[in-house]
């Protein structure tokens, strides 16, 4: 919600606070930083104590972050309330994903893809309502109140007790983990750019085309996850991630061509970036679960997820600054990053073969 509804909320926030686009964009950077960094602590606690307490606290933070954001009068206060809700979303995402990773070892890719799909499809369901509301306050309040229904679900959740795996300290000493980390950061950039800067990339689109893009982008990001997860279960995790990265590179190329040519190839590229880019975290998390076991997977995948801070800052503030200075420089930046992700994947293949 905090990520995939951002493009729908963004123009309403600019209008509602009478603020500049760049100042409102800070909210997205705060989401990325807070939702990822707090996962490290919540993931460690959940692995040791179970998911119920942290999951319940995550629901409350998620809900009240939206409710309070609908009521506050100024942009600085919005930063604080949006950060609270972002922490909640990060906690919920980490726990939900690892319920799949821990319980479904034989179908880890498909299970993690199905769980994470909900985070993309949720945005697709509410984005038309957000845009029809013509203000951010009523829609945030409604979504915040409705999301409290998740509380009893997390009160009933639990992790399996008979599993093993490497601790976070052991995982961090592995070269393979850092290659996974670098590849994840770079491969995630196009998705974060599309999530935070669709308004800039689609500046030449008419209002109908832009609205359509804000609806199908989270759908595309959601539906690709179980499909690619299933394929990696069948083909092998690394081989499937290779196909994912190739798809992201193709989608990014279409975005660049579409923007430079001022045509609808941009929309095709955004769709492909959504389909393939949305699978980065569930697939890389499934890979971490494969390599390091499910016992401490919530903590280990949360360490991986901190890479989203890097890609989020690069894909929002840095990209936006480069793009405003020179469209070509900004577009070249995301193309280069995506291409470099394939290099770290190639090294990971080599090391993994050597370790087997």
PDB file of C-alpha atoms in Angstrom, residues 3-155:
ATOM      1  CA  UNK A   3       4.695   1.652  -2.116  1.00  0.00           C
ATOM      2  CA  UNK A   4       2.187   0.646  -4.777  1.00  0.00           C
ATOM      3  CA  UNK A   5      -0.340   3.368  -4.003  1.00  0.00           C
ATOM      4  CA  UNK A   6       2.299   6.101  -3.855  1.00  0.00           C
ATOM      5  CA  UNK A   7       1.788   7.131  -7.486  1.00  0.00           C
ATOM      6  CA  UNK A   8      -1.958   7.487  -6.824  1.00  0.00           C
ATOM      7  CA  UNK A   9      -1.439   9.449  -3.599  1.00  0.00           C
ATOM      8  CA  UNK A  10       1.418  11.592  -4.945  1.00  0.00           C
ATOM      9  CA  UNK A  11      -0.515  14.288  -6.925  1.00  0.00           C
ATOM     10  CA  UNK A  12      -3.137  14.466  -4.157  1.00  0.00           C
ATOM     11  CA  UNK A  13      -0.422  15.058  -1.557  1.00  0.00           C
ATOM     12  CA  UNK A  14       1.161  17.804  -3.665  1.00  0.00           C
ATOM     13  CA  UNK A  15      -2.217  19.450  -4.018  1.00  0.00           C
ATOM     14  CA  UNK A  16      -3.362  18.890  -0.444  1.00  0.00           C
ATOM     15  CA  UNK A  17      -0.226  20.255   1.214  1.00  0.00           C
ATOM     16  CA  UNK A  18       0.407  22.921  -1.467  1.00  0.00           C
ATOM     17  CA  UNK A  19       3.944  21.520  -1.617  1.00  0.00           C
ATOM     18  CA  UNK A  20       6.530  20.945  -4.329  1.00  0.00           C
ATOM     19  CA  UNK A  21       6.906  17.529  -5.931  1.00  0.00           C
ATOM     20  CA  UNK A  22      10.444  17.141  -4.571  1.00  0.00           C
ATOM     21  CA  UNK A  23       9.375  17.828  -0.972  1.00  0.00           C
ATOM     22  CA  UNK A  24       6.543  15.297  -1.180  1.00  0.00           C
ATOM     23  CA  UNK A  25       8.962  12.783  -2.748  1.00  0.00           C
ATOM     24  CA  UNK A  26      10.802  12.741   0.589  1.00  0.00           C
ATOM     25  CA  UNK A  27       7.875  10.680   1.890  1.00  0.00           C
ATOM     26  CA  UNK A  28       8.711   7.840  -0.487  1.00  0.00           C
ATOM     27  CA  UNK A  29      12.369   7.865   0.566  1.00  0.00           C
ATOM     28  CA  UNK A  30      11.271   7.728   4.220  1.00  0.00           C
ATOM     29  CA  UNK A  31       9.055   4.747   3.399  1.00  0.00           C
ATOM     30  CA  UNK A  32      11.946   2.859   1.833  1.00  0.00           C
ATOM     31  CA  UNK A  33      14.357   3.608   4.686  1.00  0.00           C
ATOM     32  CA  UNK A  34      11.960   2.916   7.554  1.00  0.00           C
ATOM     33  CA  UNK A  35      10.190  -0.126   6.116  1.00  0.00           C
ATOM     34  CA  UNK A  36      13.486  -1.868   5.421  1.00  0.00           C
ATOM     35  CA  UNK A  37      15.686  -0.887   8.367  1.00  0.00           C
ATOM     36  CA  UNK A  38      13.154  -1.848  11.043  1.00  0.00           C
ATOM     37  CA  UNK A  39      12.748  -5.283   9.472  1.00  0.00           C
ATOM     38  CA  UNK A  40      16.182  -6.311  10.744  1.00  0.00           C
ATOM     39  CA  UNK A  41      15.103  -5.999  14.393  1.00  0.00           C
ATOM     40  CA  UNK A  42      11.570  -7.320  13.881  1.00  0.00           C
ATOM     41  CA  UNK A  43      12.870 -10.250  11.816  1.00  0.00           C
ATOM     42  CA  UNK A  44      15.331 -11.303  14.513  1.00  0.00           C
ATOM     43  CA  UNK A  45      12.648 -11.098  17.218  1.00  0.00           C
ATOM     44  CA  UNK A  46      10.163 -13.039  15.070  1.00  0.00           C
ATOM     45  CA  UNK A  47      12.648 -15.855  14.427  1.00  0.00           C
ATOM     46  CA  UNK A  48      13.335 -16.188  18.160  1.00  0.00           C
ATOM     47  CA  UNK A  49       9.873 -15.515  19.628  1.00  0.00           C
ATOM     48  CA  UNK A  50       7.467 -16.248  16.787  1.00  0.00           C
ATOM     49  CA  UNK A  51       5.530 -13.900  14.501  1.00  0.00           C
ATOM     50  CA  UNK A  52       2.443 -13.113  16.604  1.00  0.00           C
ATOM     51  CA  UNK A  53       3.603 -10.141  18.691  1.00  0.00           C
ATOM     52  CA  UNK A  54       5.607  -8.414  15.973  1.00  0.00           C
ATOM     53  CA  UNK A  55       2.915  -9.138  13.374  1.00  0.00           C
ATOM     54  CA  UNK A  56       0.204  -7.628  15.578  1.00  0.00           C
ATOM     55  CA  UNK A  57       2.313  -4.538  16.278  1.00  0.00           C
ATOM     56  CA  UNK A  58       2.971  -4.273  12.544  1.00  0.00           C
ATOM     57  CA  UNK A  59      -0.769  -4.243  11.778  1.00  0.00           C
ATOM     58  CA  UNK A  60      -1.352  -1.470  14.320  1.00  0.00           C
ATOM     59  CA  UNK A  61       1.547   0.633  12.984  1.00  0.00           C
ATOM     60  CA  UNK A  62       0.375   0.096   9.394  1.00  0.00           C
ATOM     61  CA  UNK A  63      -3.214   1.076  10.161  1.00  0.00           C
ATOM     62  CA  UNK A  64      -2.576   4.017  12.470  1.00  0.00           C
ATOM     63  CA  UNK A  65       0.081   5.364  10.121  1.00  0.00           C
ATOM     64  CA  UNK A  66      -2.606   5.790   7.462  1.00  0.00           C
ATOM     65  CA  UNK A  67      -5.270   7.010   9.878  1.00  0.00           C
ATOM     66  CA  UNK A  68      -2.970   9.655  11.383  1.00  0.00           C
ATOM     67  CA  UNK A  69      -1.695  10.659   7.931  1.00  0.00           C
ATOM     68  CA  UNK A  70      -5.286  11.415   6.950  1.00  0.00           C
ATOM     69  CA  UNK A  71      -5.671  13.832   9.867  1.00  0.00           C
ATOM     70  CA  UNK A  72      -2.413  15.768  10.111  1.00  0.00           C
ATOM     71  CA  UNK A  73      -2.303  19.412   8.914  1.00  0.00           C
ATOM     72  CA  UNK A  74       1.264  19.765   7.619  1.00  0.00           C
ATOM     73  CA  UNK A  75       3.881  18.019   5.511  1.00  0.00           C
ATOM     74  CA  UNK A  76       6.484  17.642   8.344  1.00  0.00           C
ATOM     75  CA  UNK A  77       3.893  15.814  10.472  1.00  0.00           C
ATOM     76  CA  UNK A  78       3.013  13.698   7.442  1.00  0.00           C
ATOM     77  CA  UNK A  79       6.630  12.556   7.267  1.00  0.00           C
ATOM     78  CA  UNK A  80       6.330  11.245  10.849  1.00  0.00           C
ATOM     79  CA  UNK A  81       2.980   9.466  10.436  1.00  0.00           C
ATOM     80  CA  UNK A  82       3.917   8.037   7.032  1.00  0.00           C
ATOM     81  CA  UNK A  83       7.133   6.684   8.559  1.00  0.00           C
ATOM     82  CA  UNK A  84       5.137   4.972  11.335  1.00  0.00           C
ATOM     83  CA  UNK A  85       2.935   3.222   8.791  1.00  0.00           C
ATOM     84  CA  UNK A  86       5.930   2.340   6.631  1.00  0.00           C
ATOM     85  CA  UNK A  87       7.540   0.557   9.581  1.00  0.00           C
ATOM     86  CA  UNK A  88       4.340  -1.456   9.955  1.00  0.00           C
ATOM     87  CA  UNK A  89       4.287  -2.428   6.296  1.00  0.00           C
ATOM     88  CA  UNK A  90       7.917  -3.559   6.442  1.00  0.00           C
ATOM     89  CA  UNK A  91       7.226  -5.746   9.489  1.00  0.00           C
ATOM     90  CA  UNK A  92       4.137  -7.296   7.884  1.00  0.00           C
ATOM     91  CA  UNK A  93       5.903  -7.950   4.596  1.00  0.00           C
ATOM     92  CA  UNK A  94       8.864  -9.656   6.244  1.00  0.00           C
ATOM     93  CA  UNK A  95       6.736 -11.891   8.463  1.00  0.00           C
ATOM     94  CA  UNK A  96       4.211 -12.766   5.744  1.00  0.00           C
ATOM     95  CA  UNK A  97       6.914 -13.694   3.259  1.00  0.00           C
ATOM     96  CA  UNK A  98       8.745 -15.865   5.769  1.00  0.00           C
ATOM     97  CA  UNK A  99       5.617 -17.751   6.735  1.00  0.00           C
ATOM     98  CA  UNK A 100       5.806 -19.011   3.149  1.00  0.00           C
ATOM     99  CA  UNK A 101       9.582 -19.544   3.148  1.00  0.00           C
ATOM    100  CA  UNK A 102       9.534 -21.519   6.389  1.00  0.00           C
ATOM    101  CA  UNK A 103       6.442 -23.657   5.813  1.00  0.00           C
ATOM    102  CA  UNK A 104       6.790 -24.511   2.096  1.00  0.00           C
ATOM    103  CA  UNK A 105      10.386 -25.524   1.463  1.00  0.00           C
ATOM    104  CA  UNK A 106       9.540 -27.644  -1.600  1.00  0.00           C
ATOM    105  CA  UNK A 107       7.562 -24.829  -3.248  1.00  0.00           C
ATOM    106  CA  UNK A 108       9.362 -21.879  -1.749  1.00  0.00           C
ATOM    107  CA  UNK A 109       9.353 -19.756  -4.914  1.00  0.00           C
ATOM    108  CA  UNK A 110       5.654 -20.232  -5.633  1.00  0.00           C
ATOM    109  CA  UNK A 111       4.609 -19.769  -2.002  1.00  0.00           C
ATOM    110  CA  UNK A 112       6.644 -16.596  -1.467  1.00  0.00           C
ATOM    111  CA  UNK A 113       5.391 -15.272  -4.813  1.00  0.00           C
ATOM    112  CA  UNK A 114       1.751 -15.835  -3.876  1.00  0.00           C
ATOM    113  CA  UNK A 115       2.150 -14.131  -0.501  1.00  0.00           C
ATOM    114  CA  UNK A 116       4.007 -11.123  -1.875  1.00  0.00           C
ATOM    115  CA  UNK A 117       1.535 -10.843  -4.771  1.00  0.00           C
ATOM    116  CA  UNK A 118      -1.000  -9.478  -2.313  1.00  0.00           C
ATOM    117  CA  UNK A 119       1.146  -6.420  -1.650  1.00  0.00           C
ATOM    118  CA  UNK A 120       0.980  -5.482  -5.332  1.00  0.00           C
ATOM    119  CA  UNK A 121      -2.658  -6.370  -5.957  1.00  0.00           C
ATOM    120  CA  UNK A 122      -3.783  -4.427  -2.902  1.00  0.00           C
ATOM    121  CA  UNK A 123      -2.579  -1.255  -4.575  1.00  0.00           C
ATOM    122  CA  UNK A 124      -4.406  -2.119  -7.784  1.00  0.00           C
ATOM    123  CA  UNK A 125      -7.688  -2.525  -5.900  1.00  0.00           C
ATOM    124  CA  UNK A 126      -7.549   0.780  -4.045  1.00  0.00           C
ATOM    125  CA  UNK A 127      -5.728   3.047  -6.529  1.00  0.00           C
ATOM    126  CA  UNK A 128      -8.847   3.816  -8.627  1.00  0.00           C
ATOM    127  CA  UNK A 129     -10.720   4.685  -5.422  1.00  0.00           C
ATOM    128  CA  UNK A 130      -7.876   6.919  -4.267  1.00  0.00           C
ATOM    129  CA  UNK A 131      -7.893   8.842  -7.535  1.00  0.00           C
ATOM    130  CA  UNK A 132     -11.697   9.124  -7.574  1.00  0.00           C
ATOM    131  CA  UNK A 133     -11.694  10.533  -4.038  1.00  0.00           C
ATOM    132  CA  UNK A 134      -9.837  13.630  -5.286  1.00  0.00           C
ATOM    133  CA  UNK A 135      -8.101  13.989  -1.897  1.00  0.00           C
ATOM    134  CA  UNK A 136      -5.751  11.841   0.114  1.00  0.00           C
ATOM    135  CA  UNK A 137      -7.446  12.212   3.499  1.00  0.00           C
ATOM    136  CA  UNK A 138     -10.666  10.239   3.009  1.00  0.00           C
ATOM    137  CA  UNK A 139      -8.949   7.374   1.168  1.00  0.00           C
ATOM    138  CA  UNK A 140      -6.133   7.041   3.720  1.00  0.00           C
ATOM    139  CA  UNK A 141      -8.635   7.026   6.571  1.00  0.00           C
ATOM    140  CA  UNK A 142     -10.795   4.347   4.932  1.00  0.00           C
ATOM    141  CA  UNK A 143      -7.832   2.089   4.087  1.00  0.00           C
ATOM    142  CA  UNK A 144      -6.315   2.538   7.552  1.00  0.00           C
ATOM    143  CA  UNK A 145      -9.528   1.526   9.331  1.00  0.00           C
ATOM    144  CA  UNK A 146     -10.199  -1.397   6.962  1.00  0.00           C
ATOM    145  CA  UNK A 147      -6.687  -2.837   7.421  1.00  0.00           C
ATOM    146  CA  UNK A 148      -7.333  -3.488  11.127  1.00  0.00           C
ATOM    147  CA  UNK A 149      -9.072  -6.666   9.955  1.00  0.00           C
ATOM    148  CA  UNK A 150      -5.573  -8.174   9.596  1.00  0.00           C
ATOM    149  CA  UNK A 151      -5.003  -8.157  13.358  1.00  0.00           C
ATOM    150  CA  UNK A 152      -6.697 -11.489  14.213  1.00  0.00           C
ATOM    151  CA  UNK A 153      -4.888 -13.187  11.311  1.00  0.00           C
ATOM    152  CA  UNK A 154      -1.472 -12.353  12.740  1.00  0.00           C
ATOM    153  CA  UNK A 155      -2.576 -13.259  16.271  1.00  0.00           C
TER     154      UNK A 155
END
